[in-house]
Structure formats: structure tokens, C-alpha cells
Amino acid sequence: MIKGLAISTVWVLDQDRAKEFYTERLGLEVRTDMTMGDGGMRWLTVGAKDQPDVELTLMVPGPPAMDPESAEAIKKLIAKGVMGAGVLTTDDIQGDYEKLKARGVEFLQPPQDRPYGTEAILRDDSGNWFSFTQRREGGLDLDKDWSC
């Protein structure tokens, strides 16, 4: 049976730039950076130091995962900034928000109170956006406003 999520793909426009962004700006570590076969695809994964069982694969849309027409459509959506890639968590939203801003990370929204915790929205160097969240102790507060 399924035991959990191990790897999730984040589609990026340039793997070298993405590697720099995710490691130097966000502080993740490189887990794998290799080319599969002669002239094959580059397998580049990163992850949080304290979460060794979960990785993000930073992939450029294209073969062998998809045909050229689909790859171009995905690239346009990424660059347009409409692709949400997930939720990154922290124990210190305000402090980490300030550190990441100082490293040049673009935020679409500063930290705001939500029913599930405090959330900021950041964008990677390709255009993907992430929720950056400090979870609320004790779970959801259903009396809080859900609007963004």
C-alpha cells in the first residue's frame, strides 16, 4: 500500500537557475543532480535538510515526460505565474519571511492570518507560486476569515 509522498515535480524554465534559487535563496539542499543516459534528461532533486524522505524534482517541461507542444503550453503557464506548486512550511513565518526577502525571494503576499495559520505567498524564479505557511497550533480556527 501507499506509505507516503516521496518526490513531487516542480516544472521550471531553467534547471541551473532553479537549482540556484531553491538552494541559495530558499535554503534547500541538492539531493540528486545527474544526467540519465547519453544525452538523457537531467534528474535534479532538492529537499529540506530536516525532511530527508521528501524531494522536489526540478524539471524542464519536455521529452520524455511530454511532447513538444504540451511542453510549450506548460512553459507559458509557468512563466505567466499561474502554476501553484505547493506549500512550504516554517516554524517562524515572520523571521523567515524577512530572511527570504533579504535573499531576493519575491513575495506576492506578506504574512497574513488564516484559519490554518499564518501564510505568505512566494514565487520562484520560473514563476511558480508557493504558499509559505506557519501552521496554527491546535488546528483550524473556523472563526477566521478564509478570504485572500
PDB file of N, CA, C and O in Angstrom, residues 21-94:
ATOM      1  N   PHE A  21      18.210  29.056  -7.160  1.00  0.00           N
ATOM      2  CA  PHE A  21      17.114  29.654  -6.397  1.00  0.00           C
ATOM      3  C   PHE A  21      16.721  28.782  -5.199  1.00  0.00           C
ATOM      4  O   PHE A  21      16.633  29.262  -4.071  1.00  0.00           O
ATOM      5  N   TYR A  22      16.482  27.505  -5.451  1.00  0.00           N
ATOM      6  CA  TYR A  22      15.988  26.620  -4.393  1.00  0.00           C
ATOM      7  C   TYR A  22      17.038  26.347  -3.314  1.00  0.00           C
ATOM      8  O   TYR A  22      16.684  26.115  -2.162  1.00  0.00           O
ATOM      9  N   THR A  23      18.326  26.391  -3.685  1.00  0.00           N
ATOM     10  CA  THR A  23      19.363  26.138  -2.683  1.00  0.00           C
ATOM     11  C   THR A  23      19.849  27.425  -2.029  1.00  0.00           C
ATOM     12  O   THR A  23      19.860  27.535  -0.806  1.00  0.00           O
ATOM     13  N   GLU A  24      20.229  28.405  -2.827  1.00  0.00           N
ATOM     14  CA  GLU A  24      20.827  29.624  -2.268  1.00  0.00           C
ATOM     15  C   GLU A  24      19.800  30.585  -1.681  1.00  0.00           C
ATOM     16  O   GLU A  24      20.083  31.266  -0.708  1.00  0.00           O
ATOM     17  N   ARG A  25      18.627  30.665  -2.258  1.00  0.00           N
ATOM     18  CA  ARG A  25      17.620  31.592  -1.739  1.00  0.00           C
ATOM     19  C   ARG A  25      16.686  30.934  -0.732  1.00  0.00           C
ATOM     20  O   ARG A  25      16.417  31.486   0.324  1.00  0.00           O
ATOM     21  N   LEU A  26      16.166  29.742  -1.083  1.00  0.00           N
ATOM     22  CA  LEU A  26      15.231  29.073  -0.171  1.00  0.00           C
ATOM     23  C   LEU A  26      15.933  28.229   0.887  1.00  0.00           C
ATOM     24  O   LEU A  26      15.336  27.887   1.900  1.00  0.00           O
ATOM     25  N   GLY A  27      17.184  27.855   0.645  1.00  0.00           N
ATOM     26  CA  GLY A  27      17.938  27.098   1.644  1.00  0.00           C
ATOM     27  C   GLY A  27      17.735  25.598   1.607  1.00  0.00           C
ATOM     28  O   GLY A  27      18.103  24.895   2.552  1.00  0.00           O
ATOM     29  N   LEU A  28      17.175  25.075   0.515  1.00  0.00           N
ATOM     30  CA  LEU A  28      17.047  23.623   0.383  1.00  0.00           C
ATOM     31  C   LEU A  28      18.402  23.046  -0.028  1.00  0.00           C
ATOM     32  O   LEU A  28      19.298  23.779  -0.446  1.00  0.00           O
ATOM     33  N   GLU A  29      18.543  21.741   0.078  1.00  0.00           N
ATOM     34  CA  GLU A  29      19.802  21.096  -0.308  1.00  0.00           C
ATOM     35  C   GLU A  29      19.591  20.227  -1.542  1.00  0.00           C
ATOM     36  O   GLU A  29      18.509  19.684  -1.746  1.00  0.00           O
ATOM     37  N   VAL A  30      20.640  20.130  -2.360  1.00  0.00           N
ATOM     38  CA  VAL A  30      20.592  19.251  -3.534  1.00  0.00           C
ATOM     39  C   VAL A  30      20.670  17.820  -3.057  1.00  0.00           C
ATOM     40  O   VAL A  30      21.536  17.465  -2.249  1.00  0.00           O
ATOM     41  N   ARG A  31      19.769  16.997  -3.530  1.00  0.00           N
ATOM     42  CA  ARG A  31      19.792  15.563  -3.213  1.00  0.00           C
ATOM     43  C   ARG A  31      20.405  14.774  -4.364  1.00  0.00           C
ATOM     44  O   ARG A  31      21.199  13.871  -4.148  1.00  0.00           O
ATOM     45  N   THR A  32      19.995  15.101  -5.594  1.00  0.00           N
ATOM     46  CA  THR A  32      20.496  14.404  -6.782  1.00  0.00           C
ATOM     47  C   THR A  32      20.649  15.415  -7.901  1.00  0.00           C
ATOM     48  O   THR A  32      19.789  16.270  -8.086  1.00  0.00           O
ATOM     49  N   ASP A  33      21.737  15.314  -8.647  1.00  0.00           N
ATOM     50  CA  ASP A  33      21.931  16.116  -9.856  1.00  0.00           C
ATOM     51  C   ASP A  33      22.728  15.262 -10.819  1.00  0.00           C
ATOM     52  O   ASP A  33      23.950  15.151 -10.714  1.00  0.00           O
ATOM     53  N   MET A  34      22.016  14.608 -11.732  1.00  0.00           N
ATOM     54  CA  MET A  34      22.669  13.688 -12.658  1.00  0.00           C
ATOM     55  C   MET A  34      21.941  13.681 -13.991  1.00  0.00           C
ATOM     56  O   MET A  34      20.790  14.099 -14.081  1.00  0.00           O
ATOM     57  N   THR A  35      22.644  13.209 -15.012  1.00  0.00           N
ATOM     58  CA  THR A  35      22.041  13.029 -16.325  1.00  0.00           C
ATOM     59  C   THR A  35      21.826  11.536 -16.525  1.00  0.00           C
ATOM     60  O   THR A  35      22.731  10.735 -16.270  1.00  0.00           O
ATOM     61  N   MET A  36      20.643  11.206 -16.967  1.00  0.00           N
ATOM     62  CA  MET A  36      20.299   9.795 -17.174  1.00  0.00           C
ATOM     63  C   MET A  36      20.630   9.395 -18.604  1.00  0.00           C
ATOM     64  O   MET A  36      20.020   9.912 -19.546  1.00  0.00           O
ATOM     65  N   GLY A  37      21.600   8.514 -18.766  1.00  0.00           N
ATOM     66  CA  GLY A  37      21.987   8.017 -20.086  1.00  0.00           C
ATOM     67  C   GLY A  37      22.709   9.071 -20.910  1.00  0.00           C
ATOM     68  O   GLY A  37      22.852  10.218 -20.515  1.00  0.00           O
ATOM     69  N   ASP A  38      23.189   8.664 -22.097  1.00  0.00           N
ATOM     70  CA  ASP A  38      23.882   9.578 -23.003  1.00  0.00           C
ATOM     71  C   ASP A  38      22.899  10.594 -23.558  1.00  0.00           C
ATOM     72  O   ASP A  38      21.957  10.240 -24.260  1.00  0.00           O
ATOM     73  N   GLY A  39      23.133  11.880 -23.234  1.00  0.00           N
ATOM     74  CA  GLY A  39      22.257  12.930 -23.738  1.00  0.00           C
ATOM     75  C   GLY A  39      20.857  12.866 -23.170  1.00  0.00           C
ATOM     76  O   GLY A  39      19.933  13.451 -23.721  1.00  0.00           O
ATOM     77  N   GLY A  40      20.709  12.142 -22.074  1.00  0.00           N
ATOM     78  CA  GLY A  40      19.391  11.975 -21.483  1.00  0.00           C
ATOM     79  C   GLY A  40      18.956  13.156 -20.654  1.00  0.00           C
ATOM     80  O   GLY A  40      19.603  14.205 -20.631  1.00  0.00           O
ATOM     81  N   MET A  41      17.866  12.961 -19.972  1.00  0.00           N
ATOM     82  CA  MET A  41      17.318  14.057 -19.173  1.00  0.00           C
ATOM     83  C   MET A  41      18.110  14.240 -17.878  1.00  0.00           C
ATOM     84  O   MET A  41      18.699  13.302 -17.349  1.00  0.00           O
ATOM     85  N   ARG A  42      18.081  15.461 -17.391  1.00  0.00           N
ATOM     86  CA  ARG A  42      18.746  15.800 -16.135  1.00  0.00           C
ATOM     87  C   ARG A  42      17.760  15.558 -14.990  1.00  0.00           C
ATOM     88  O   ARG A  42      16.643  16.066 -14.992  1.00  0.00           O
ATOM     89  N   TRP A  43      18.200  14.777 -14.014  1.00  0.00           N
ATOM     90  CA  TRP A  43      17.404  14.472 -12.823  1.00  0.00           C
ATOM     91  C   TRP A  43      17.978  15.296 -11.684  1.00  0.00           C
ATOM     92  O   TRP A  43      19.067  15.009 -11.175  1.00  0.00           O
ATOM     93  N   LEU A  44      17.258  16.371 -11.315  1.00  0.00           N
ATOM     94  CA  LEU A  44      17.709  17.314 -10.306  1.00  0.00           C
ATOM     95  C   LEU A  44      16.663  17.365  -9.195  1.00  0.00           C
ATOM     96  O   LEU A  44      15.512  17.723  -9.447  1.00  0.00           O
ATOM     97  N   THR A  45      17.061  16.953  -7.991  1.00  0.00           N
ATOM     98  CA  THR A  45      16.132  16.997  -6.868  1.00  0.00           C
ATOM     99  C   THR A  45      16.723  17.797  -5.717  1.00  0.00           C
ATOM    100  O   THR A  45      17.935  17.821  -5.517  1.00  0.00           O
ATOM    101  N   VAL A  46      15.839  18.455  -4.976  1.00  0.00           N
ATOM    102  CA  VAL A  46      16.212  19.224  -3.795  1.00  0.00           C
ATOM    103  C   VAL A  46      15.248  18.873  -2.674  1.00  0.00           C
ATOM    104  O   VAL A  46      14.162  18.335  -2.915  1.00  0.00           O
ATOM    105  N   GLY A  47      15.645  19.189  -1.447  1.00  0.00           N
ATOM    106  CA  GLY A  47      14.767  18.932  -0.317  1.00  0.00           C
ATOM    107  C   GLY A  47      15.222  19.683   0.917  1.00  0.00           C
ATOM    108  O   GLY A  47      16.346  20.194   0.978  1.00  0.00           O
ATOM    109  N   ALA A  48      14.328  19.744   1.890  1.00  0.00           N
ATOM    110  CA  ALA A  48      14.637  20.386   3.164  1.00  0.00           C
ATOM    111  C   ALA A  48      15.529  19.463   3.993  1.00  0.00           C
ATOM    112  O   ALA A  48      15.299  18.252   4.056  1.00  0.00           O
ATOM    113  N   LYS A  49      16.534  20.041   4.616  1.00  0.00           N
ATOM    114  CA  LYS A  49      17.511  19.279   5.407  1.00  0.00           C
ATOM    115  C   LYS A  49      16.838  18.367   6.434  1.00  0.00           C
ATOM    116  O   LYS A  49      17.231  17.223   6.609  1.00  0.00           O
ATOM    117  N   ASP A  50      15.814  18.872   7.107  1.00  0.00           N
ATOM    118  CA  ASP A  50      15.159  18.112   8.172  1.00  0.00           C
ATOM    119  C   ASP A  50      14.040  17.203   7.688  1.00  0.00           C
ATOM    120  O   ASP A  50      13.309  16.636   8.504  1.00  0.00           O
ATOM    121  N   GLN A  51      13.890  17.055   6.365  1.00  0.00           N
ATOM    122  CA  GLN A  51      12.856  16.187   5.813  1.00  0.00           C
ATOM    123  C   GLN A  51      13.471  15.312   4.714  1.00  0.00           C
ATOM    124  O   GLN A  51      13.212  15.493   3.528  1.00  0.00           O
ATOM    125  N   PRO A  52      14.290  14.340   5.100  1.00  0.00           N
ATOM    126  CA  PRO A  52      15.045  13.565   4.116  1.00  0.00           C
ATOM    127  C   PRO A  52      14.218  12.664   3.199  1.00  0.00           C
ATOM    128  O   PRO A  52      14.701  12.259   2.153  1.00  0.00           O
ATOM    129  N   ASP A  53      12.989  12.381   3.564  1.00  0.00           N
ATOM    130  CA  ASP A  53      12.174  11.464   2.771  1.00  0.00           C
ATOM    131  C   ASP A  53      11.336  12.140   1.695  1.00  0.00           C
ATOM    132  O   ASP A  53      10.607  11.466   0.963  1.00  0.00           O
ATOM    133  N   VAL A  54      11.411  13.474   1.570  1.00  0.00           N
ATOM    134  CA  VAL A  54      10.615  14.198   0.576  1.00  0.00           C
ATOM    135  C   VAL A  54      11.540  15.039  -0.289  1.00  0.00           C
ATOM    136  O   VAL A  54      12.391  15.763   0.224  1.00  0.00           O
ATOM    137  N   GLU A  55      11.354  14.935  -1.617  1.00  0.00           N
ATOM    138  CA  GLU A  55      12.178  15.683  -2.563  1.00  0.00           C
ATOM    139  C   GLU A  55      11.296  16.385  -3.583  1.00  0.00           C
ATOM    140  O   GLU A  55      10.212  15.912  -3.911  1.00  0.00           O
ATOM    141  N   LEU A  56      11.797  17.505  -4.096  1.00  0.00           N
ATOM    142  CA  LEU A  56      11.195  18.176  -5.234  1.00  0.00           C
ATOM    143  C   LEU A  56      12.090  17.922  -6.434  1.00  0.00           C
ATOM    144  O   LEU A  56      13.297  18.161  -6.367  1.00  0.00           O
ATOM    145  N   THR A  57      11.522  17.424  -7.508  1.00  0.00           N
ATOM    146  CA  THR A  57      12.264  17.265  -8.746  1.00  0.00           C
ATOM    147  C   THR A  57      12.058  18.524  -9.564  1.00  0.00           C
ATOM    148  O   THR A  57      10.923  18.897  -9.851  1.00  0.00           O
ATOM    149  N   LEU A  58      13.124  19.197  -9.910  1.00  0.00           N
ATOM    150  CA  LEU A  58      13.059  20.425 -10.696  1.00  0.00           C
ATOM    151  C   LEU A  58      13.257  20.040 -12.159  1.00  0.00           C
ATOM    152  O   LEU A  58      14.368  19.748 -12.586  1.00  0.00           O
ATOM    153  N   MET A  59      12.165  20.017 -12.909  1.00  0.00           N
ATOM    154  CA  MET A  59      12.169  19.502 -14.283  1.00  0.00           C
ATOM    155  C   MET A  59      11.741  20.569 -15.278  1.00  0.00           C
ATOM    156  O   MET A  59      10.782  21.297 -15.029  1.00  0.00           O
ATOM    157  N   VAL A  60      12.424  20.618 -16.417  1.00  0.00           N
ATOM    158  CA  VAL A  60      12.006  21.463 -17.527  1.00  0.00           C
ATOM    159  C   VAL A  60      10.995  20.663 -18.351  1.00  0.00           C
ATOM    160  O   VAL A  60      11.258  19.504 -18.695  1.00  0.00           O
ATOM    161  N   PRO A  61       9.841  21.252 -18.647  1.00  0.00           N
ATOM    162  CA  PRO A  61       8.853  20.526 -19.459  1.00  0.00           C
ATOM    163  C   PRO A  61       9.441  20.126 -20.811  1.00  0.00           C
ATOM    164  O   PRO A  61      10.101  20.926 -21.474  1.00  0.00           O
ATOM    165  N   GLY A  62       9.220  18.885 -21.193  1.00  0.00           N
ATOM    166  CA  GLY A  62       9.700  18.389 -22.480  1.00  0.00           C
ATOM    167  C   GLY A  62       9.866  16.888 -22.440  1.00  0.00           C
ATOM    168  O   GLY A  62       9.491  16.228 -21.466  1.00  0.00           O
ATOM    169  N   PRO A  63      10.435  16.326 -23.513  1.00  0.00           N
ATOM    170  CA  PRO A  63      10.641  14.887 -23.568  1.00  0.00           C
ATOM    171  C   PRO A  63      11.559  14.421 -22.442  1.00  0.00           C
ATOM    172  O   PRO A  63      12.421  15.196 -22.014  1.00  0.00           O
ATOM    173  N   PRO A  64      11.442  13.236 -21.916  1.00  0.00           N
ATOM    174  CA  PRO A  64      10.488  12.215 -22.330  1.00  0.00           C
ATOM    175  C   PRO A  64       9.127  12.322 -21.647  1.00  0.00           C
ATOM    176  O   PRO A  64       8.242  11.542 -21.932  1.00  0.00           O
ATOM    177  N   ALA A  65       8.951  13.283 -20.749  1.00  0.00           N
ATOM    178  CA  ALA A  65       7.699  13.371 -19.997  1.00  0.00           C
ATOM    179  C   ALA A  65       6.534  13.858 -20.845  1.00  0.00           C
ATOM    180  O   ALA A  65       5.384  13.496 -20.578  1.00  0.00           O
ATOM    181  N   MET A  66       6.799  14.687 -21.857  1.00  0.00           N
ATOM    182  CA  MET A  66       5.703  15.232 -22.663  1.00  0.00           C
ATOM    183  C   MET A  66       6.194  15.636 -24.037  1.00  0.00           C
ATOM    184  O   MET A  66       7.381  15.862 -24.248  1.00  0.00           O
ATOM    185  N   ASP A  67       5.248  15.745 -24.960  1.00  0.00           N
ATOM    186  CA  ASP A  67       5.560  16.141 -26.332  1.00  0.00           C
ATOM    187  C   ASP A  67       5.881  17.640 -26.385  1.00  0.00           C
ATOM    188  O   ASP A  67       5.540  18.385 -25.467  1.00  0.00           O
ATOM    189  N   PRO A  68       6.552  18.085 -27.450  1.00  0.00           N
ATOM    190  CA  PRO A  68       6.962  19.488 -27.553  1.00  0.00           C
ATOM    191  C   PRO A  68       5.807  20.492 -27.454  1.00  0.00           C
ATOM    192  O   PRO A  68       5.951  21.539 -26.831  1.00  0.00           O
ATOM    193  N   GLU A  69       4.677  20.197 -28.037  1.00  0.00           N
ATOM    194  CA  GLU A  69       3.529  21.119 -27.983  1.00  0.00           C
ATOM    195  C   GLU A  69       3.025  21.288 -26.546  1.00  0.00           C
ATOM    196  O   GLU A  69       2.774  22.403 -26.085  1.00  0.00           O
ATOM    197  N   SER A  70       2.908  20.185 -25.823  1.00  0.00           N
ATOM    198  CA  SER A  70       2.482  20.252 -24.419  1.00  0.00           C
ATOM    199  C   SER A  70       3.517  20.982 -23.573  1.00  0.00           C
ATOM    200  O   SER A  70       3.170  21.770 -22.692  1.00  0.00           O
ATOM    201  N   ALA A  71       4.807  20.729 -23.848  1.00  0.00           N
ATOM    202  CA  ALA A  71       5.882  21.387 -23.097  1.00  0.00           C
ATOM    203  C   ALA A  71       5.799  22.900 -23.260  1.00  0.00           C
ATOM    204  O   ALA A  71       5.930  23.645 -22.282  1.00  0.00           O
ATOM    205  N   GLU A  72       5.572  23.379 -24.461  1.00  0.00           N
ATOM    206  CA  GLU A  72       5.469  24.822 -24.693  1.00  0.00           C
ATOM    207  C   GLU A  72       4.265  25.413 -23.969  1.00  0.00           C
ATOM    208  O   GLU A  72       4.340  26.513 -23.419  1.00  0.00           O
ATOM    209  N   ALA A  73       3.151  24.690 -23.950  1.00  0.00           N
ATOM    210  CA  ALA A  73       1.959  25.170 -23.240  1.00  0.00           C
ATOM    211  C   ALA A  73       2.231  25.280 -21.743  1.00  0.00           C
ATOM    212  O   ALA A  73       1.864  26.282 -21.108  1.00  0.00           O
ATOM    213  N   ILE A  74       2.907  24.280 -21.163  1.00  0.00           N
ATOM    214  CA  ILE A  74       3.242  24.305 -19.732  1.00  0.00           C
ATOM    215  C   ILE A  74       4.222  25.436 -19.444  1.00  0.00           C
ATOM    216  O   ILE A  74       4.074  26.166 -18.457  1.00  0.00           O
ATOM    217  N   LYS A  75       5.225  25.627 -20.301  1.00  0.00           N
ATOM    218  CA  LYS A  75       6.200  26.701 -20.106  1.00  0.00           C
ATOM    219  C   LYS A  75       5.516  28.071 -20.083  1.00  0.00           C
ATOM    220  O   LYS A  75       5.860  28.931 -19.274  1.00  0.00           O
ATOM    221  N   LYS A  76       4.543  28.270 -20.953  1.00  0.00           N
ATOM    222  CA  LYS A  76       3.814  29.547 -20.985  1.00  0.00           C
ATOM    223  C   LYS A  76       3.037  29.764 -19.688  1.00  0.00           C
ATOM    224  O   LYS A  76       2.992  30.871 -19.160  1.00  0.00           O
ATOM    225  N   LEU A  77       2.417  28.705 -19.170  1.00  0.00           N
ATOM    226  CA  LEU A  77       1.659  28.819 -17.918  1.00  0.00           C
ATOM    227  C   LEU A  77       2.585  29.107 -16.731  1.00  0.00           C
ATOM    228  O   LEU A  77       2.249  29.901 -15.852  1.00  0.00           O
ATOM    229  N   ILE A  78       3.754  28.458 -16.722  1.00  0.00           N
ATOM    230  CA  ILE A  78       4.729  28.698 -15.647  1.00  0.00           C
ATOM    231  C   ILE A  78       5.164  30.160 -15.678  1.00  0.00           C
ATOM    232  O   ILE A  78       5.099  30.863 -14.670  1.00  0.00           O
ATOM    233  N   ALA A  79       5.588  30.629 -16.856  1.00  0.00           N
ATOM    234  CA  ALA A  79       6.080  31.995 -16.995  1.00  0.00           C
ATOM    235  C   ALA A  79       4.993  33.023 -16.668  1.00  0.00           C
ATOM    236  O   ALA A  79       5.289  34.103 -16.148  1.00  0.00           O
ATOM    237  N   LYS A  80       3.748  32.672 -16.944  1.00  0.00           N
ATOM    238  CA  LYS A  80       2.623  33.569 -16.656  1.00  0.00           C
ATOM    239  C   LYS A  80       2.360  33.675 -15.152  1.00  0.00           C
ATOM    240  O   LYS A  80       1.715  34.601 -14.694  1.00  0.00           O
ATOM    241  N   GLY A  81       2.855  32.704 -14.388  1.00  0.00           N
ATOM    242  CA  GLY A  81       2.702  32.750 -12.937  1.00  0.00           C
ATOM    243  C   GLY A  81       1.403  32.162 -12.422  1.00  0.00           C
ATOM    244  O   GLY A  81       0.957  32.515 -11.338  1.00  0.00           O
ATOM    245  N   VAL A  82       0.820  31.239 -13.169  1.00  0.00           N
ATOM    246  CA  VAL A  82      -0.456  30.652 -12.739  1.00  0.00           C
ATOM    247  C   VAL A  82      -0.309  29.250 -12.144  1.00  0.00           C
ATOM    248  O   VAL A  82      -1.301  28.651 -11.732  1.00  0.00           O
ATOM    249  N   MET A  83       0.915  28.751 -12.076  1.00  0.00           N
ATOM    250  CA  MET A  83       1.136  27.397 -11.563  1.00  0.00           C
ATOM    251  C   MET A  83       1.475  27.443 -10.071  1.00  0.00           C
ATOM    252  O   MET A  83       2.523  27.950  -9.685  1.00  0.00           O
ATOM    253  N   GLY A  84       0.590  26.920  -9.242  1.00  0.00           N
ATOM    254  CA  GLY A  84       0.865  26.772  -7.816  1.00  0.00           C
ATOM    255  C   GLY A  84       1.562  25.449  -7.587  1.00  0.00           C
ATOM    256  O   GLY A  84       1.114  24.415  -8.078  1.00  0.00           O
ATOM    257  N   ALA A  85       2.661  25.484  -6.864  1.00  0.00           N
ATOM    258  CA  ALA A  85       3.473  24.277  -6.725  1.00  0.00           C
ATOM    259  C   ALA A  85       3.328  23.580  -5.381  1.00  0.00           C
ATOM    260  O   ALA A  85       3.803  22.470  -5.223  1.00  0.00           O
ATOM    261  N   GLY A  86       2.690  24.212  -4.389  1.00  0.00           N
ATOM    262  CA  GLY A  86       2.532  23.532  -3.110  1.00  0.00           C
ATOM    263  C   GLY A  86       2.671  24.457  -1.918  1.00  0.00           C
ATOM    264  O   GLY A  86       2.606  25.679  -2.045  1.00  0.00           O
ATOM    265  N   VAL A  87       2.899  23.840  -0.770  1.00  0.00           N
ATOM    266  CA  VAL A  87       3.009  24.563   0.493  1.00  0.00           C
ATOM    267  C   VAL A  87       4.362  24.242   1.126  1.00  0.00           C
ATOM    268  O   VAL A  87       4.701  23.075   1.293  1.00  0.00           O
ATOM    269  N   LEU A  88       5.104  25.287   1.446  1.00  0.00           N
ATOM    270  CA  LEU A  88       6.351  25.151   2.194  1.00  0.00           C
ATOM    271  C   LEU A  88       6.053  25.616   3.611  1.00  0.00           C
ATOM    272  O   LEU A  88       5.392  26.638   3.805  1.00  0.00           O
ATOM    273  N   THR A  89       6.526  24.875   4.610  1.00  0.00           N
ATOM    274  CA  THR A  89       6.189  25.207   5.990  1.00  0.00           C
ATOM    275  C   THR A  89       7.392  25.738   6.756  1.00  0.00           C
ATOM    276  O   THR A  89       8.542  25.474   6.400  1.00  0.00           O
ATOM    277  N   THR A  90       7.100  26.470   7.818  1.00  0.00           N
ATOM    278  CA  THR A  90       8.119  27.054   8.680  1.00  0.00           C
ATOM    279  C   THR A  90       7.588  27.126  10.106  1.00  0.00           C
ATOM    280  O   THR A  90       6.372  27.078  10.311  1.00  0.00           O
ATOM    281  N   ASP A  91       8.502  27.247  11.059  1.00  0.00           N
ATOM    282  CA  ASP A  91       8.123  27.466  12.457  1.00  0.00           C
ATOM    283  C   ASP A  91       8.228  28.941  12.843  1.00  0.00           C
ATOM    284  O   ASP A  91       7.888  29.320  13.953  1.00  0.00           O
ATOM    285  N   ASP A  92       8.753  29.781  11.918  1.00  0.00           N
ATOM    286  CA  ASP A  92       8.956  31.202  12.204  1.00  0.00           C
ATOM    287  C   ASP A  92       8.634  32.011  10.954  1.00  0.00           C
ATOM    288  O   ASP A  92       9.532  32.472  10.253  1.00  0.00           O
ATOM    289  N   ILE A  93       7.352  32.166  10.652  1.00  0.00           N
ATOM    290  CA  ILE A  93       6.945  32.812   9.406  1.00  0.00           C
ATOM    291  C   ILE A  93       7.495  34.220   9.270  1.00  0.00           C
ATOM    292  O   ILE A  93       8.015  34.583   8.224  1.00  0.00           O
ATOM    293  N   GLN A  94       7.406  35.028  10.310  1.00  0.00           N
ATOM    294  CA  GLN A  94       7.845  36.418  10.183  1.00  0.00           C
ATOM    295  C   GLN A  94       9.356  36.515  10.008  1.00  0.00           C
ATOM    296  O   GLN A  94       9.835  37.215   9.120  1.00  0.00           O
TER     297      GLN A  94
END
